[in-house]
mmCIF file of C-alpha atoms and ligand atoms in Angstrom:
data_model
loop_
_atom_site.group_PDB
_atom_site.id
_atom_site.type_symbol
_atom_site.label_atom_id
_atom_site.label_comp_id
_atom_site.label_asym_id
_atom_site.label_seq_id
_atom_site.Cartn_x
_atom_site.Cartn_y
_atom_site.Cartn_z
ATOM 1 C CA UNK A 134 0.000 0.000 0.000
ATOM 2 C CA UNK A 135 1.303 3.462 -0.923
ATOM 3 C CA UNK A 136 0.489 6.350 1.430
ATOM 4 C CA UNK A 137 1.238 9.965 0.607
ATOM 5 C CA UNK A 138 0.170 13.463 1.602
ATOM 6 C CA UNK A 139 -0.703 16.670 -0.245
ATOM 7 C CA UNK A 140 -0.844 20.200 1.187
ATOM 8 C CA UNK A 141 -1.030 23.665 -0.321
ATOM 9 C CA UNK A 142 1.601 25.058 2.041
ATOM 10 C CA UNK A 143 5.310 24.349 1.415
ATOM 11 C CA UNK A 144 5.975 24.881 5.131
ATOM 12 C CA UNK A 145 3.378 22.293 6.101
ATOM 13 C CA UNK A 146 4.836 19.870 3.558
ATOM 14 C CA UNK A 147 8.254 20.451 5.133
ATOM 15 C CA UNK A 148 6.918 19.775 8.619
ATOM 16 C CA UNK A 149 5.193 16.603 7.429
ATOM 17 C CA UNK A 150 8.359 15.340 5.737
ATOM 18 C CA UNK A 151 10.309 16.000 8.914
ATOM 19 C CA UNK A 152 7.739 14.176 11.083
ATOM 20 C CA UNK A 153 7.306 11.212 8.694
ATOM 21 C CA UNK A 154 10.524 10.849 6.658
ATOM 22 C CA UNK A 155 9.420 7.527 5.189
ATOM 23 C CA UNK A 156 6.269 8.946 3.584
ATOM 24 C CA UNK A 157 5.921 11.052 0.441
ATOM 25 C CA UNK A 158 4.487 14.587 0.692
ATOM 26 C CA UNK A 159 3.899 16.988 -2.178
ATOM 27 C CA UNK A 160 2.627 20.522 -2.622
ATOM 28 C CA UNK A 161 -0.745 20.666 -4.317
ATOM 29 C CA UNK A 162 -4.361 21.677 -3.992
ATOM 30 C CA UNK A 163 -7.413 19.605 -3.183
ATOM 31 C CA UNK A 164 -9.203 21.584 -5.892
ATOM 32 C CA UNK A 165 -6.985 20.058 -8.621
ATOM 33 C CA UNK A 166 -5.275 16.852 -7.538
ATOM 34 C CA UNK A 167 -2.494 15.613 -9.790
ATOM 35 C CA UNK A 168 -3.848 12.070 -9.838
ATOM 36 C CA UNK A 169 -5.621 9.868 -12.322
ATOM 37 C CA UNK A 170 -9.314 9.006 -12.157
ATOM 38 C CA UNK A 171 -10.113 6.112 -9.773
ATOM 39 C CA UNK A 172 -6.490 6.033 -8.506
ATOM 40 C CA UNK A 173 -6.958 6.218 -4.731
ATOM 41 C CA UNK A 174 -8.176 3.540 -2.350
ATOM 42 C CA UNK A 175 -8.920 6.120 0.333
ATOM 43 C CA UNK A 176 -8.639 9.819 1.143
ATOM 44 C CA UNK A 177 -8.125 11.421 4.551
ATOM 45 C CA UNK A 178 -9.143 15.096 4.497
ATOM 46 C CA UNK A 179 -8.260 16.191 7.993
ATOM 47 C CA UNK A 180 -9.126 19.678 9.233
ATOM 48 C CA UNK A 181 -8.257 21.165 5.855
ATOM 49 C CA UNK A 182 -11.516 21.974 4.037
ATOM 50 C CA UNK A 183 -12.487 24.773 6.443
ATOM 51 C CA UNK A 184 -10.048 27.062 4.617
ATOM 52 C CA UNK A 185 -11.935 26.594 1.348
ATOM 53 C CA UNK A 186 -14.634 29.178 0.578
ATOM 54 C CA UNK A 187 -17.957 27.281 0.550
ATOM 55 C CA UNK A 188 -18.598 27.996 -3.134
ATOM 56 C CA UNK A 189 -15.444 26.006 -3.989
ATOM 57 C CA UNK A 190 -16.261 22.961 -1.857
ATOM 58 C CA UNK A 191 -18.151 21.256 -4.723
ATOM 59 C CA UNK A 192 -14.887 21.384 -6.723
ATOM 60 C CA UNK A 193 -12.971 19.761 -3.846
ATOM 61 C CA UNK A 194 -15.501 16.979 -3.357
ATOM 62 C CA UNK A 195 -15.738 16.426 -7.129
ATOM 63 C CA UNK A 196 -11.945 15.913 -7.095
ATOM 64 C CA UNK A 197 -12.258 13.427 -4.241
ATOM 65 C CA UNK A 198 -14.947 11.554 -6.180
ATOM 66 C CA UNK A 199 -12.923 11.598 -9.403
ATOM 67 C CA UNK A 200 -9.722 10.298 -7.818
ATOM 68 C CA UNK A 201 -11.279 7.668 -5.529
ATOM 69 C CA UNK A 202 -11.571 4.149 -6.881
ATOM 70 C CA UNK A 203 -15.097 2.713 -6.922
ATOM 71 C CA UNK A 204 -15.726 1.440 -3.392
ATOM 72 C CA UNK A 205 -13.036 3.753 -1.974
ATOM 73 C CA UNK A 206 -13.594 5.747 1.200
ATOM 74 C CA UNK A 207 -13.229 9.384 2.194
ATOM 75 C CA UNK A 208 -12.671 10.115 5.888
ATOM 76 C CA UNK A 209 -13.365 13.816 6.446
ATOM 77 C CA UNK A 210 -12.862 15.626 9.747
ATOM 78 C CA UNK A 211 -13.169 19.320 10.548
ATOM 79 C CA UNK A 212 -14.750 22.009 12.656
ATOM 80 C CA UNK A 213 -18.443 22.621 12.092
ATOM 81 C CA UNK A 214 -20.679 25.624 12.748
ATOM 82 C CA UNK A 215 -22.177 28.458 10.798
ATOM 83 C CA UNK A 216 -19.705 31.310 10.641
ATOM 84 C CA UNK A 217 -16.708 32.803 8.886
ATOM 85 C CA UNK A 218 -13.639 33.326 11.052
ATOM 86 C CA UNK A 219 -10.738 35.690 10.418
ATOM 87 C CA UNK A 220 -8.405 35.183 13.384
ATOM 88 C CA UNK A 221 -5.561 37.583 14.000
ATOM 89 C CA UNK A 222 -3.909 35.578 16.784
ATOM 90 C CA UNK A 223 -3.405 31.851 17.206
ATOM 91 C CA UNK A 224 -0.803 29.314 18.220
ATOM 92 C CA UNK A 225 0.828 32.056 20.336
ATOM 93 C CA UNK A 226 1.565 34.403 17.432
ATOM 94 C CA UNK A 227 -0.082 36.791 14.972
ATOM 95 C CA UNK A 228 -1.883 34.920 12.173
ATOM 96 C CA UNK A 229 -3.890 35.847 9.092
ATOM 97 C CA UNK A 230 -6.220 33.325 7.488
ATOM 98 C CA UNK A 231 -9.893 32.623 6.929
ATOM 99 C CA UNK A 232 -12.034 29.702 8.020
ATOM 100 C CA UNK A 233 -15.535 28.891 6.883
ATOM 101 C CA UNK A 234 -17.455 26.701 9.309
ATOM 102 C CA UNK A 235 -20.527 24.992 7.876
ATOM 103 C CA UNK A 236 -23.278 22.948 9.544
ATOM 104 C CA UNK A 237 -22.625 19.221 9.404
ATOM 105 C CA UNK A 238 -25.839 18.592 7.441
ATOM 106 C CA UNK A 239 -24.568 20.971 4.742
ATOM 107 C CA UNK A 240 -21.331 18.974 4.480
ATOM 108 C CA UNK A 241 -23.355 15.763 4.170
ATOM 109 C CA UNK A 242 -25.407 17.358 1.368
ATOM 110 C CA UNK A 243 -22.274 18.539 -0.459
ATOM 111 C CA UNK A 244 -20.740 15.052 -0.301
ATOM 112 C CA UNK A 245 -24.010 13.553 -1.496
ATOM 113 C CA UNK A 246 -24.150 16.012 -4.417
ATOM 114 C CA UNK A 247 -20.605 14.947 -5.359
ATOM 115 C CA UNK A 248 -21.740 11.303 -5.491
ATOM 116 C CA UNK A 249 -20.138 10.255 -2.201
ATOM 117 C CA UNK A 250 -22.438 8.284 0.106
ATOM 118 C CA UNK A 251 -22.085 9.096 3.800
ATOM 119 C CA UNK A 252 -21.993 5.853 5.777
ATOM 120 C CA UNK A 253 -21.067 7.138 9.244
ATOM 121 C CA UNK A 254 -21.028 10.426 11.125
ATOM 122 C CA UNK A 255 -19.484 11.396 14.444
ATOM 123 C CA UNK A 256 -20.307 14.722 16.075
ATOM 124 C CA UNK A 257 -17.867 15.889 18.731
ATOM 125 C CA UNK A 258 -18.486 18.455 21.436
ATOM 126 C CA UNK A 259 -16.227 21.529 21.676
ATOM 127 C CA UNK A 260 -12.895 20.678 23.231
ATOM 128 C CA UNK A 261 -9.177 20.445 22.702
ATOM 129 C CA UNK A 262 -6.840 23.208 21.570
ATOM 130 C CA UNK A 263 -9.535 24.834 19.416
ATOM 131 C CA UNK A 264 -12.640 24.920 21.562
ATOM 132 C CA UNK A 265 -15.227 24.397 18.809
ATOM 133 C CA UNK A 266 -17.619 21.640 17.799
ATOM 134 C CA UNK A 267 -16.153 19.313 15.235
ATOM 135 C CA UNK A 268 -17.182 16.213 13.342
ATOM 136 C CA UNK A 269 -16.067 13.295 11.186
ATOM 137 C CA UNK A 270 -17.820 11.811 8.186
ATOM 138 C CA UNK A 271 -17.053 8.541 6.448
ATOM 139 C CA UNK A 272 -18.249 8.520 2.851
ATOM 140 C CA UNK A 273 -17.902 5.955 0.081
ATOM 141 C CA UNK A 274 -17.759 6.183 -3.683
ATOM 142 C CA UNK A 275 -20.286 3.639 -4.928
ATOM 143 C CA UNK A 276 -19.004 0.571 -6.788
ATOM 144 C CA UNK A 277 -21.290 1.350 -9.708
ATOM 145 C CA UNK A 278 -22.051 4.889 -10.941
HETATM 146 C C1 LIG B 436 -5.435 23.154 10.219
HETATM 147 S S1 LIG B 436 -4.202 22.640 9.038
HETATM 148 C C2 LIG B 436 -4.322 20.848 9.164
HETATM 149 C C3 LIG B 436 -3.100 20.187 8.647
HETATM 150 C C4 LIG B 436 -3.116 18.646 8.688
HETATM 151 N N1 LIG B 436 -4.142 18.118 7.790
HETATM 152 C C5 LIG B 436 -3.304 18.126 10.069
HETATM 153 O O1 LIG B 436 -4.327 17.486 10.362
HETATM 154 O O2 LIG B 436 -2.424 18.330 10.913
HETATM 155 C C6 LIG B 436 -5.056 22.985 7.504
HETATM 156 C C7 LIG B 436 -4.207 22.686 6.286
HETATM 157 O O3 LIG B 436 -5.010 22.719 5.113
HETATM 158 C C8 LIG B 436 -4.173 23.126 4.061
HETATM 159 N N2 LIG B 436 -5.002 23.511 2.915
HETATM 160 C C9 LIG B 436 -5.892 24.518 2.856
HETATM 161 N N3 LIG B 436 -6.468 24.562 1.638
HETATM 162 C C10 LIG B 436 -5.909 23.566 0.913
HETATM 163 C C11 LIG B 436 -6.075 23.107 -0.435
HETATM 164 N N4 LIG B 436 -6.930 23.688 -1.291
HETATM 165 N N5 LIG B 436 -5.356 22.045 -0.831
HETATM 166 C C12 LIG B 436 -4.470 21.442 0.000
HETATM 167 N N6 LIG B 436 -4.271 21.828 1.281
HETATM 168 C C13 LIG B 436 -4.977 22.883 1.729
HETATM 169 C C14 LIG B 436 -3.373 24.259 4.672
HETATM 170 O O4 LIG B 436 -2.214 24.554 3.934
HETATM 171 C C15 LIG B 436 -3.080 23.690 6.054
HETATM 172 O O5 LIG B 436 -1.853 23.015 6.095
#
């Protein structure tokens, strides 16, 4: 089995390579994955889609559907809510980025519209370093279109 990671940020790719020197990490965007159709057995999208403006999420989930093999799984995890955040401080330093928190039902609908069937959902209470509600969804690309 081949496992690799993709991130938009060169610094994050560098950190990942340092933490897991035996795995392959490349710079790239979830909106345009450099992979063939049906190539992936599974995708882990972990606390990364909240940076994507909601109008672009269909493109991201269409890419996940395109690159997953029939029967392949997406495990998605992220913060949920109904607000746009523009923090100026975080992780003990000044920061500048945007986050778009969406209700979990909206994420389920977006996955469904992309052709990914949600088979499990886990809603988590606020807690941890970022004290917000978060959730995981397991979704599957059907064997037959
Ligand atoms: C909160 S960090 C999570 C990083 C990592 N997934 C983890 O769980 O530790 C969010 C990451 O999403 C990445 N990201 C945001 N938009 C992206 C996109 N369109 N394609 C790939 N990565 C993206 C950011 O560069 C950032 O590293």
